[in-house]
Coordinates of C-alpha atoms in Angstrom, one line a residue:
Chain A
M1 CA -0.1 -0.1 -0.3
E2 CA 1.4 3.5 -1.0
R3 CA 1.9 5.0 2.6
G4 CA -0.3 8.3 3.7
S5 CA -1.7 9.2 0.4
D6 CA -5.3 10.2 -0.3
R7 CA -6.1 7.1 -2.2
A8 CA -4.6 4.9 0.6
Y9 CA -6.8 6.8 3.0
R10 CA -10.3 6.4 1.1
E11 CA -9.3 2.5 0.4
L12 CA -9.5 2.0 4.0
F13 CA -12.3 4.0 5.0
K14 CA -14.7 2.7 2.0
R15 CA -13.5 -1.3 4.1
I16 CA -14.3 0.4 7.5
G17 CA -17.8 1.4 6.0
D18 CA -18.2 -2.2 5.3
P19 CA -19.0 -3.9 8.8
A20 CA -17.5 -7.4 7.4
Q21 CA -13.8 -6.1 7.4
T22 CA -14.7 -3.4 9.3
G23 CA -12.0 -4.8 12.3
A24 CA -8.7 -5.5 9.5
A25 CA -9.4 -1.8 8.3
L26 CA -8.9 -0.8 11.3
A27 CA -6.0 -2.3 12.2
D28 CA -4.5 -1.2 8.6
L29 CA -5.7 2.3 9.5
F30 CA -3.8 2.6 12.3
N31 CA -0.7 1.2 11.2
L32 CA -1.0 3.9 8.0
C33 CA -1.8 6.3 11.1
R34 CA 1.5 5.5 13.5
K35 CA 3.3 5.7 9.8
D36 CA 1.8 9.0 9.2
F37 CA 1.3 10.8 12.1
M38 CA 3.1 9.2 15.5
K39 CA 6.3 11.3 15.4
Y40 CA 3.2 14.3 15.0
I41 CA 1.8 13.6 17.7
R42 CA 5.1 12.6 19.9
A43 CA 6.4 16.2 18.7
A44 CA 3.3 17.7 20.5
V45 CA 2.8 15.5 23.6
R46 CA 4.7 13.8 25.7
D47 CA 3.0 11.7 27.6
D48 CA 2.5 8.6 26.4
E49 CA -1.1 7.3 28.0
A50 CA -2.0 10.8 26.2
V51 CA -0.8 9.8 22.7
K52 CA -3.0 6.0 23.2
D53 CA -6.3 8.3 24.0
I54 CA -6.0 10.3 21.2
F55 CA -5.1 7.2 18.9
E56 CA -8.1 5.6 20.1
D57 CA -10.0 8.9 19.6
L58 CA -8.8 9.5 16.1
M59 CA -10.5 5.9 15.3
V60 CA -13.0 6.6 17.0
E61 CA -13.7 9.4 14.6
V62 CA -13.0 7.9 12.0
C63 CA -15.5 4.8 13.2
L64 CA -18.4 7.3 13.7
A65 CA -19.2 8.4 9.9
P66 CA -16.7 6.8 7.2
Q67 CA -19.6 7.3 4.5
R68 CA -18.9 10.6 5.2
V69 CA -14.7 11.1 5.0
V70 CA -14.6 8.9 2.1
V71 CA -16.0 11.2 -0.3
K72 CA -13.6 14.1 0.9
D73 CA -11.4 15.2 -1.7
D74 CA -8.2 15.0 0.5
P75 CA -9.2 12.1 3.2
K76 CA -5.7 12.5 4.3
S77 CA -5.8 16.0 5.4
W78 CA -8.8 15.1 7.2
M79 CA -7.1 13.2 9.3
T80 CA -4.4 15.9 9.9
A81 CA -6.8 17.9 10.9
M82 CA -8.6 15.5 13.0
V83 CA -5.4 14.3 14.7
R84 CA -4.8 18.4 15.2
N85 CA -8.0 18.6 17.2
L86 CA -7.3 16.4 19.3
I87 CA -4.1 17.5 20.3
R88 CA -5.6 20.8 20.5
R89 CA -8.6 19.0 22.8
Y90 CA -6.0 16.9 24.9
F91 CA -4.1 20.8 25.8
R92 CA -7.7 22.4 25.8
T93 CA -8.5 19.8 28.6
V94 CA -5.7 18.0 30.2
K95 CA -3.6 21.3 30.3
N96 CA -5.9 24.3 30.6
M97 CA -4.6 25.7 27.5
P98 CA -6.1 29.1 27.1
T99 CA -8.3 28.9 23.3
Y100 CA -6.9 31.9 22.1
V101 CA -3.3 30.5 22.0
D102 CA -1.7 29.1 18.8
L103 CA -1.2 25.4 19.3
D104 CA 1.5 25.6 16.8
E105 CA 3.2 27.8 19.0
Y106 CA 2.4 26.6 22.2
I107 CA 3.6 23.2 21.6
G108 CA 7.0 24.8 20.1
L109 CA 6.2 23.4 16.7
V110 CA 7.2 27.3 15.4
G111 CA 7.9 28.9 18.6
Y112 CA 7.8 32.6 19.9
M113 CA 9.1 35.4 17.7
S114 CA 12.2 36.9 19.0
A115 CA 12.3 40.7 18.3
E116 CA 14.5 40.6 15.6
E117 CA 11.9 38.4 13.8
R118 CA 9.2 40.0 14.3
Q119 CA 10.7 43.0 12.8
L120 CA 12.0 40.8 9.5
Y121 CA 8.4 39.3 9.9
L122 CA 6.4 42.7 9.4
E123 CA 8.7 43.8 6.6
L124 CA 8.0 40.1 4.8
E125 CA 4.1 41.1 5.7
G126 CA 4.8 44.3 4.2
L127 CA 6.4 43.5 0.7
I128 CA 3.4 39.9 0.5
T129 CA 1.1 42.7 0.5
D130 CA 2.2 45.5 -1.9
I131 CA 3.6 42.5 -4.3
A132 CA -0.3 40.9 -3.7
A133 CA -1.4 44.3 -4.5
G134 CA 0.1 43.5 -8.5
L135 CA -1.7 40.9 -9.4
T136 CA -4.6 40.5 -11.2
P137 CA -8.1 41.5 -10.1
K138 CA -9.3 38.1 -9.6
R139 CA -6.2 36.3 -8.3
R140 CA -5.4 39.2 -5.7
E141 CA -9.2 39.2 -4.4
V142 CA -8.4 35.7 -3.5
F143 CA -5.1 35.9 -2.5
L144 CA -6.4 39.1 0.1
L145 CA -9.4 36.8 1.1
H146 CA -6.7 34.1 2.0
W147 CA -3.7 36.2 3.4
H148 CA -5.2 39.1 5.9
E149 CA -8.8 37.1 6.8
G150 CA -7.7 33.2 6.5
L151 CA -10.1 31.8 5.0
P152 CA -10.2 28.4 3.4
L153 CA -11.0 27.2 0.1
D154 CA -14.8 26.9 0.8
G155 CA -14.7 29.9 2.4
I156 CA -13.3 32.0 -0.3
A157 CA -15.6 30.1 -3.3
R158 CA -18.8 30.6 -0.8
R159 CA -18.0 34.5 -0.2
L160 CA -16.9 35.5 -3.9
G161 CA -19.7 33.2 -5.4
R162 CA -16.8 31.1 -7.4
S163 CA -16.9 27.1 -7.5
R164 CA -14.2 25.8 -4.9
H165 CA -12.4 24.5 -8.1
T166 CA -12.0 27.9 -9.7
V167 CA -10.8 29.2 -6.4
K168 CA -8.2 26.6 -5.9
K169 CA -6.1 27.2 -8.7
Q170 CA -6.5 31.1 -8.6
L171 CA -4.8 30.7 -5.4
A172 CA -2.2 28.6 -6.2
K173 CA -1.5 30.7 -9.4
A174 CA -1.5 34.0 -6.6
I175 CA 0.9 31.9 -4.0
K176 CA 3.6 30.7 -6.9
E177 CA 3.5 34.3 -8.2
V178 CA 3.9 36.0 -4.7
G179 CA 6.1 33.4 -4.0
K180 CA 8.1 34.4 -7.0
A181 CA 8.2 38.0 -6.3
V182 CA 9.4 37.5 -2.8
E183 CA 12.4 35.8 -3.7
Q184 CA 13.5 38.0 -6.4
Q185 CA 12.7 41.6 -4.1
W186 CA 13.5 39.9 -0.5
G187 CA 16.9 38.4 -1.3
V188 CA 17.6 42.5 -2.6
K189 CA 15.9 44.0 -0.1
L190 CA 17.7 42.5 2.6
L191 CA 20.5 43.5 0.7
G192 CA 19.9 47.0 1.0
K193 CA 19.4 46.9 4.8
E194 CA 23.0 44.8 5.0
D195 CA 24.2 48.0 2.7
K196 CA 22.9 50.6 4.8
K197 CA 24.1 49.1 8.3
D198 CA 27.2 48.8 6.7
N199 CA 27.3 52.6 5.8
D200 CA 25.8 53.5 9.2
H201 CA 28.7 51.5 10.9
D202 CA 31.5 53.3 8.3
S203 CA 30.4 56.5 9.2
Q204 CA 30.4 56.1 12.9
N205 CA 34.0 54.8 12.3
Chain B
M1 CA 11.0 30.1 -1.6
I2 CA 8.3 30.4 0.2
H3 CA 5.9 29.2 -2.1
R4 CA 8.1 25.9 -2.7
T5 CA 6.8 23.1 0.0
E6 CA 10.0 21.9 -0.1
Y7 CA 12.0 25.0 0.8
V8 CA 9.3 24.8 3.6
R9 CA 9.5 21.3 4.4
E10 CA 13.4 22.5 4.6
L11 CA 13.0 25.4 6.6
L12 CA 11.0 22.9 9.3
R13 CA 13.6 20.4 9.3
K14 CA 15.8 23.6 10.8
R15 CA 13.1 24.7 12.8
L16 CA 13.0 20.5 14.4
E17 CA 17.3 20.7 14.5
G18 CA 17.4 24.3 16.1
A19 CA 19.2 25.8 13.1
L20 CA 16.9 28.1 12.4
S21 CA 17.9 32.1 11.8
A22 CA 15.9 35.4 12.2
E23 CA 15.5 35.9 8.3
E24 CA 14.7 32.2 7.9
A25 CA 12.4 32.0 10.9
A26 CA 10.5 35.4 9.7
M27 CA 9.9 33.2 6.3
L28 CA 8.3 30.0 8.3
R29 CA 5.6 32.0 9.4
A30 CA 5.0 33.9 5.8
A31 CA 4.8 30.4 4.9
R32 CA 2.4 28.9 7.2
R33 CA -0.1 32.1 6.2
L34 CA 0.9 31.6 3.1
H35 CA 0.0 28.3 2.0
G36 CA -2.9 27.4 4.9
R37 CA -3.9 25.3 7.6
D38 CA -4.6 22.2 5.6
V39 CA -1.3 22.3 4.0
W40 CA 1.0 23.4 6.5
D41 CA -0.3 20.5 8.9
R42 CA 0.6 18.3 5.8
L43 CA 4.1 19.1 5.6
M44 CA 4.7 19.4 9.6
A45 CA 3.3 15.9 9.7
E46 CA 5.8 14.8 6.8
V47 CA 8.5 16.4 8.0
L48 CA 8.3 14.4 11.9
E49 CA 7.6 11.4 9.8
E50 CA 10.7 11.6 7.9
G51 CA 13.0 9.3 9.8
G52 CA 10.4 6.5 9.8
E53 CA 8.5 4.8 11.5
E54 CA 9.0 5.4 15.3
G55 CA 12.2 3.6 16.3
R56 CA 11.6 3.8 20.1
N57 CA 11.4 0.0 21.9
D58 CA 8.9 1.1 23.9
A59 CA 5.8 0.3 25.1
L60 CA 4.1 2.7 22.4
A61 CA 6.2 1.4 19.6
R62 CA 4.6 -2.1 20.6
W63 CA 1.6 -0.9 21.2
T64 CA -1.6 -1.8 19.1
P65 CA -5.0 -0.2 20.8
D66 CA -7.9 -2.8 21.3
F67 CA -9.7 -2.7 18.0
R68 CA -13.1 -4.2 19.4
R69 CA -13.4 -1.7 22.1
I70 CA -13.0 0.8 19.5
K71 CA -15.4 -0.1 17.8
Q72 CA -18.1 -0.3 20.5
R73 CA -17.2 3.1 21.9
A74 CA -18.2 3.8 18.2
D75 CA -21.0 2.2 18.4
R76 CA -22.4 3.8 21.9
V77 CA -21.5 7.0 20.5
N78 CA -23.5 6.0 17.5
R79 CA -26.5 5.2 19.5
F80 CA -26.5 8.2 21.8
N81 CA -26.3 10.5 19.1
T82 CA -29.4 8.3 17.3
V83 CA -31.1 8.1 20.7
L84 CA -30.1 12.0 21.4
K85 CA -31.2 13.1 17.6
Y86 CA -34.7 11.3 18.5
M87 CA -35.4 12.4 21.4
V88 CA -34.8 16.8 20.1
G89 CA -36.6 15.7 17.4
T90 CA -39.8 14.5 19.7
T91 CA -39.2 16.8 22.2
V92 CA -39.3 19.9 19.2
A93 CA -43.0 18.2 17.9
A94 CA -43.8 18.0 21.0
V95 CA -43.5 21.5 21.7
A96 CA -45.0 22.5 18.2
L97 CA -47.9 20.6 19.3
V98 CA -48.6 22.5 21.9
V99 CA -48.4 25.7 20.4
I100 CA -51.0 24.3 17.8
W101 CA -53.2 22.8 20.3
F102 CA -53.2 26.2 22.4
G103 CA -53.6 28.5 19.1
F104 CA -56.5 26.3 18.1
D105 CA -58.2 26.3 21.6
R106 CA -58.0 30.2 21.4
Y107 CA -59.6 30.0 18.0
R108 CA -62.1 27.7 19.3
S109 CA -62.4 29.9 22.3
G110 CA -64.4 32.3 19.9
E111 CA -63.0 35.7 21.0
P112 CA -65.5 37.4 18.2
G113 CA -63.5 39.2 15.9
V114 CA -60.6 38.0 17.2
A115 CA -57.3 36.9 14.8
G116 CA -55.3 34.4 13.6
E117 CA -55.9 36.0 10.4
C118 CA -57.4 39.4 9.9
A119 CA -59.3 40.5 7.2
G120 CA -57.2 38.3 5.1
M121 CA -54.0 39.8 6.3
P122 CA -51.5 38.3 9.1
P123 CA -51.8 39.7 12.6
G124 CA -48.4 41.8 12.2
M125 CA -49.3 43.3 9.3
E126 CA -50.4 47.5 9.0
I127 CA -53.6 49.0 8.6
P128 CA -53.3 49.2 4.3
V129 CA -52.0 52.7 3.4
S130 CA -55.0 52.3 0.5
E131 CA -57.6 51.9 3.2
F132 CA -56.6 55.7 4.4
A133 CA -59.6 57.9 4.6
G134 CA -60.6 61.3 6.3
A135 CA -61.6 64.9 5.7
I136 CA -59.9 67.9 4.8
A137 CA -61.1 71.6 6.4
Y138 CA -59.8 74.9 5.5
G139 CA -60.9 78.3 5.8
D140 CA -65.1 78.3 6.5
R141 CA -66.1 75.6 4.0
D142 CA -67.2 72.5 4.7
P143 CA -64.6 69.8 5.2
L144 CA -63.8 67.6 1.8
P145 CA -64.1 63.8 2.8
F146 CA -61.6 61.5 1.0
Q147 CA -62.5 57.9 0.5
A148 CA -60.6 54.8 -0.1
G149 CA -58.7 54.1 -2.9
S150 CA -59.5 57.8 -4.6
E151 CA -56.4 59.5 -5.9
G152 CA -55.6 63.0 -7.0
H153 CA -55.6 66.6 -6.9
I154 CA -58.0 67.5 -3.7
A155 CA -57.7 71.6 -3.3
T156 CA -55.3 74.4 -3.5
V157 CA -55.1 76.4 -0.5
G158 CA -53.2 79.3 -0.7
N159 CA -49.8 78.5 -1.6
L160 CA -50.1 74.6 -1.3
A161 CA -51.7 72.3 -3.0
I162 CA -52.9 69.4 -1.7
I163 CA -53.0 65.7 -3.7
R164 CA -53.7 62.1 -2.9
D165 CA -50.6 59.6 -4.2
S166 CA -51.0 56.1 -5.6
S167 CA -50.2 55.0 -2.3
G168 CA -53.0 56.7 -0.9
I169 CA -51.2 59.3 1.6
L170 CA -51.9 62.8 1.5
V171 CA -48.9 65.0 -0.4
I172 CA -49.4 68.9 1.2
S173 CA -47.1 70.6 -0.8
E174 CA -45.6 74.3 -1.8
K175 CA -46.8 75.3 -4.7
R176 CA -44.1 78.6 -4.2
K177 CA -42.7 80.1 -1.5
A178 CA -46.0 81.4 0.8
A179 CA -47.2 84.9 0.6
E180 CA -49.3 87.2 3.1
A181 CA -51.9 86.5 0.4
D182 CA -52.1 83.0 0.9
T183 CA -52.8 83.0 4.8
A184 CA -55.9 85.2 4.4
G185 CA -58.9 84.0 4.7
H186 CA -57.7 80.9 6.1
R187 CA -55.5 80.2 8.5
D188 CA -54.7 76.3 8.8
I189 CA -55.6 72.9 7.1
R190 CA -57.5 70.5 9.2
I191 CA -57.5 67.1 8.5
T192 CA -59.8 64.7 10.7
T193 CA -60.3 61.0 10.7
A194 CA -63.7 59.5 11.9
G195 CA -63.9 56.6 13.8
F196 CA -62.9 53.4 11.7
Q197 CA -60.7 55.9 10.1
Q198 CA -56.7 56.3 9.4
C199 CA -54.7 58.4 7.2
G200 CA -51.3 59.5 6.4
V201 CA -50.5 62.8 5.6
R202 CA -47.0 64.3 4.2
L203 CA -46.1 67.9 5.4
P204 CA -44.4 69.8 3.0
D205 CA -41.0 70.0 4.6
G206 CA -41.1 65.7 4.7
T207 CA -42.6 65.0 8.1
Y208 CA -44.8 62.5 8.0
V209 CA -47.7 62.2 10.0
R210 CA -50.0 58.7 10.5
L211 CA -53.1 59.6 12.0
N212 CA -55.0 57.6 14.3
A213 CA -59.2 57.6 14.1
S214 CA -60.9 59.9 15.9
S215 CA -57.6 62.5 16.0
T216 CA -57.5 65.7 14.2
L217 CA -53.8 67.3 12.4
V218 CA -53.7 70.7 12.0
Y219 CA -51.6 72.8 10.1
P220 CA -51.4 76.2 10.6
L221 CA -50.4 78.7 6.9
S222 CA -47.6 81.2 7.8
V223 CA -45.1 83.1 6.2
G224 CA -42.8 83.2 9.3
D225 CA -39.6 81.7 9.8
E226 CA -38.9 78.8 7.4
S227 CA -36.7 76.4 9.3
I228 CA -39.5 76.0 11.9
H229 CA -42.3 73.7 11.0
Y230 CA -45.7 73.6 13.5
T231 CA -48.2 71.6 13.2
R232 CA -51.5 70.6 16.1
I233 CA -52.2 66.9 16.7
A234 CA -55.1 66.3 18.7
G235 CA -56.1 62.3 19.0
E236 CA -53.5 60.0 18.8
A237 CA -50.6 60.1 15.8
L238 CA -47.2 58.5 14.7
V239 CA -45.1 61.2 13.6
R240 CA -41.7 60.5 11.3
V241 CA -39.7 63.9 11.0
P242 CA -36.9 64.0 8.5
E243 CA -33.6 65.8 9.1
K244 CA -33.8 69.1 9.9
R245 CA -29.9 70.6 9.0
G246 CA -29.2 74.1 10.2
G247 CA -30.9 74.3 12.8
G248 CA -34.5 73.2 11.6
R249 CA -37.0 71.6 13.4
V250 CA -40.6 70.8 13.8
I251 CA -42.8 71.9 16.5
V252 CA -45.5 69.5 17.5
E253 CA -48.1 71.5 19.4
T254 CA -50.9 69.2 21.5
H255 CA -53.3 70.7 24.3
N256 CA -50.8 71.2 26.5
S257 CA -47.5 70.9 25.7
Q258 CA -45.1 71.1 22.5
L259 CA -42.9 68.4 21.0
H260 CA -39.6 69.5 19.1
S261 CA -37.9 67.1 17.2
S262 CA -34.8 67.9 14.4
E263 CA -35.3 64.3 13.3
G264 CA -37.0 61.6 15.0
D265 CA -39.7 59.3 15.1
F266 CA -42.5 59.5 17.9
S267 CA -46.1 58.5 18.9
V268 CA -47.7 60.6 20.3
W269 CA -51.2 60.4 22.4
T270 CA -53.0 63.4 23.5
N271 CA -56.6 64.4 25.0
P272 CA -57.0 67.9 27.1
W273 CA -55.3 67.1 30.2
E274 CA -52.5 64.8 28.9
T275 CA -49.7 64.0 26.2
R276 CA -47.9 60.3 25.3
I277 CA -45.1 60.8 23.9
T278 CA -43.2 57.6 23.0
V279 CA -40.1 57.6 21.5
L280 CA -39.0 55.5 18.9
D281 CA -35.8 57.0 17.0
G282 CA -34.1 60.3 17.3
T283 CA -34.5 63.0 19.5
I284 CA -37.6 64.4 21.1
S285 CA -37.9 67.5 23.7
A286 CA -41.1 67.9 25.4
I287 CA -41.5 71.4 27.1
A288 CA -45.2 71.4 29.1
R289 CA -48.0 74.4 28.6
K290 CA -47.7 75.6 31.9
G291 CA -44.2 75.7 34.8
G292 CA -41.9 75.4 32.2
L293 CA -41.2 71.9 32.5
S294 CA -39.0 70.1 29.3
R295 CA -37.4 66.7 28.9
T296 CA -35.4 65.7 26.2
A297 CA -35.6 61.9 25.2
G298 CA -33.5 60.1 22.7
K299 CA -33.6 56.5 23.6
R300 CA -36.1 53.8 21.8
G301 CA -38.6 53.2 24.1
D302 CA -38.2 56.3 26.3
R303 CA -41.7 57.5 27.8
I304 CA -42.4 60.6 28.3
R305 CA -45.7 62.2 29.5
V306 CA -47.5 65.7 30.6
K307 CA -50.3 65.7 32.8
S308 CA -52.6 68.7 33.6
T309 CA -54.1 69.2 36.6
R310 CA -56.8 71.8 38.0
G311 CA -55.6 72.7 41.3
V312 CA -56.5 75.1 43.9
G313 CA -58.8 78.0 42.4
K314 CA -59.6 76.7 39.2
Q315 CA -55.7 77.2 38.2
I316 CA -53.6 74.1 36.2
N317 CA -50.9 73.0 36.5
D318 CA -48.7 70.8 34.4
S319 CA -46.7 67.6 35.7
L320 CA -44.3 66.2 33.4
F321 CA -42.9 62.5 33.8
Y322 CA -40.5 60.4 32.2
H323 CA -39.6 56.8 32.3
R324 CA -38.0 54.3 30.1
K325 CA -40.1 51.0 28.7
R326 CA -38.4 48.8 25.8
N327 CA -41.4 47.8 24.5
V328 CA -42.7 50.4 22.1
N329 CA -45.5 48.1 20.8
D330 CA -48.5 49.2 22.8
A331 CA -47.9 52.6 21.4
L332 CA -47.9 51.8 17.6
M333 CA -50.4 48.9 18.3
W334 CA -53.4 50.7 17.2
T335 CA -51.6 51.0 13.5
S336 CA -51.6 47.3 13.3
V337 CA -54.6 45.4 11.8
V338 CA -55.4 42.8 15.2
R339 CA -54.3 44.8 18.3
N340 CA -53.2 42.8 21.1
Y341 CA -54.0 43.8 24.2
R342 CA -51.8 41.1 27.4
N343 CA -53.6 42.1 30.8
A344 CA -53.7 45.8 30.2
S345 CA -55.3 48.2 31.8
L346 CA -59.5 47.7 30.6
R347 CA -60.2 51.6 31.5
D348 CA -56.9 52.4 28.9
F349 CA -58.6 49.8 26.3
V350 CA -61.9 51.4 26.1
V351 CA -60.2 54.7 25.7
D352 CA -58.2 53.4 22.9
M353 CA -61.4 51.5 21.4
S354 CA -63.5 54.2 22.0
R355 CA -61.1 56.1 19.8
W356 CA -60.9 53.6 16.5
Y357 CA -64.7 52.5 17.1
G358 CA -65.6 56.4 17.6
L359 CA -67.7 55.8 20.3
P360 CA -68.7 58.5 22.5
A361 CA -68.1 56.8 25.9
T362 CA -68.8 58.5 28.8
R363 CA -68.7 57.7 32.7
L364 CA -65.3 55.5 32.3
H365 CA -64.8 56.4 36.0
C366 CA -66.8 53.7 36.7
I367 CA -64.2 51.5 35.2
P368 CA -62.3 49.6 37.8
E369 CA -58.8 50.8 37.8
S370 CA -57.5 47.3 39.0
D371 CA -59.9 45.5 36.1
R372 CA -57.3 44.1 33.6
V373 CA -58.3 42.6 29.4
T374 CA -56.3 40.0 27.9
T375 CA -57.8 40.2 23.8
S376 CA -56.9 40.8 20.8
L377 CA -59.0 42.0 18.3
C378 CA -59.0 42.9 14.6
Y379 CA -59.6 46.5 13.3
R380 CA -62.7 45.5 11.4
A381 CA -64.2 43.8 14.5
T382 CA -68.3 45.0 14.8
R383 CA -69.1 47.1 17.9
Q384 CA -70.9 44.0 19.2
D385 CA -67.8 41.9 19.2
L386 CA -66.3 45.0 21.4
I387 CA -68.9 45.0 23.7
A388 CA -68.5 41.2 23.4
V389 CA -64.9 41.4 25.2
I390 CA -65.9 44.3 27.5
N391 CA -68.1 42.2 29.0
R392 CA -65.9 38.9 29.1
A393 CA -64.0 41.6 31.0
G394 CA -66.5 41.6 33.6
L395 CA -68.0 44.8 32.6
Q396 CA -71.3 46.0 31.9
V397 CA -72.0 48.5 29.4
Y398 CA -75.0 51.2 29.4
E399 CA -75.9 51.9 26.2
S400 CA -78.5 55.4 26.4
N401 CA -79.0 57.8 23.6
G402 CA -76.6 56.4 21.2
Q403 CA -73.4 56.8 24.5
Y404 CA -72.2 54.0 25.9
S405 CA -71.2 54.1 29.5
F406 CA -69.9 52.4 32.5
C407 CA -71.7 53.2 35.8
R408 CA -74.6 51.4 36.9
P409 CA -78.1 53.9 36.5
E410 CA -78.1 54.2 39.7
D411 CA -74.9 56.3 39.6
I412 CA -75.4 58.0 37.2
H413 CA -75.7 61.6 38.6
H414 CA -71.7 61.1 40.1
T415 CA -69.3 63.2 38.3
P416 CA -67.4 63.5 35.8
G417 CA -69.8 63.3 33.5
V418 CA -69.6 62.6 29.4
M419 CA -65.6 61.9 28.7
H420 CA -64.3 61.2 25.3
A421 CA -61.3 59.5 25.7
R422 CA -60.2 59.5 28.9
A423 CA -60.8 63.6 29.8
T424 CA -60.3 62.9 33.4
S425 CA -59.9 65.8 36.1
E426 CA -58.5 64.4 39.1
T427 CA -58.7 66.9 41.7
E428 CA -62.3 67.3 40.6
S429 CA -64.9 66.8 43.4
C430 CA -67.9 65.0 42.5
D431 CA -71.5 67.9 42.2
H432 CA -73.4 64.0 43.3
C433 CA -71.4 63.0 46.4
G434 CA -68.9 65.1 46.6
N435 CA -66.2 62.2 46.5
Y436 CA -63.5 62.3 44.0
H437 CA -63.6 59.7 41.6

């Protein structure tokens, strides 16, 4: 079986929906999930018993509605989101993590930003917003809803009255265009800053 | 760069190794936002799993969940969800049945003229403008009645044209600037409604007045200050004043007070001894005629009441009361096709109804103040329907010479005597027995 692909997950969900194969399919699903998510969960949750609980809860969630999951475009993303929700639930209920806290920051996968990192991030954010202004109107619309409001594809599609497929394509193109422009302009910007720093240093000397 | 997932993976790897520079940390954060939650989670999981299967030879690596127990748990949750769904469905159905039964029971109990539906209209609907009717008078002329459904030019008074537009509203508009000659012979235009009539009037400054039955609107013709627009109202009305700029305002006069507004909606209820104002929107100032009392109200539901009483030596004193009430429905009930009274004062109910039916109701002091009424009455309910409601509330109605009284014949000599719409002079003693009623 191909490891961790959407197809592999879809096949397993189909089998779980068949009462005659549920037990065996659950075992296969668990093995696949262990390959795909064990490290992810363990990176966040240190307690082995809690890891076991999260895995069991994940299996229960799948058993509750296999037919609903099997029709999804990307079952693996659904599984990833479910794992993430279960981790978040664990931290909220057991570790009293406040609801407003970003999970990635809480478990140290992204980390809190230093003052320097924050400054750079703000500059990068400004650059991306400037670049987005130069996109074609349709791509700009989609990109800004994604970038500023963090809307998922479905949300953007609903807001703009376009199909999910169209929005997905437009967003992918916009991200590519913005990424390339960042590649070109960010280095130049940083170099400019370095030059300025050197000049300041020279003039002080 | 950050649009390529391989680059983001590389940043993630560095992050896990703790080898991320400040610039790369900023890039990683921007990449997380750029790619969105789904892609980010996937990349994160992939990077974390790159080292292959968990290699630690510990209990967790060998652990396998009890799949039968998982299946049982899932079945239990599914059963619970199904039961919950049925319970919620059953509860909703039961509540709906109770509501329907309650409504049917009320309908079957046969309150006359009472509605679910009233004249083919839903209960919350306003009386249609197309049914508006009334009469216009000016100068020495006999009143010109205008009937429901009529349309077009009605009269020209001085520089003012009065027309009834296609929606049924009377529109008074200025044909030209007013001159002294325009007011000669007719000082004002009077619009009156009889029982069962309501009408809507748009004044030249844009103010809209909706008159209830048995009410009068007087629009004085003047050539004074153009920024101030006077109107007099007796009875009951809903007034909508559009925004006035540059200090302009509308002044509505009642028997005992003046109401000033430069923008606002309010209802006004008046008789010779009392004015009640309910603010619906905007700001209204009420000034009592006597005593220099005034109050400004600017919140929906604010109520101002100016009450006049005759004191010692027949001198009239005004009192001004203010209070807040959230619900404004009772002040606007007369605009609806169905008037719903819930535990309302029977005396107030009789006053409202005597206005709507145009009935000269006398001796209201014989209605006990504590008596209450709960009913819904369609605006087209007959007089017999109304009397039946009053009787059911425990009050006897006596009719004599076309007038309705609420006193027993043996109490008939007590004063106050004839009172239209609750004109009480509360401190006046009864001529017959000397008591205050």
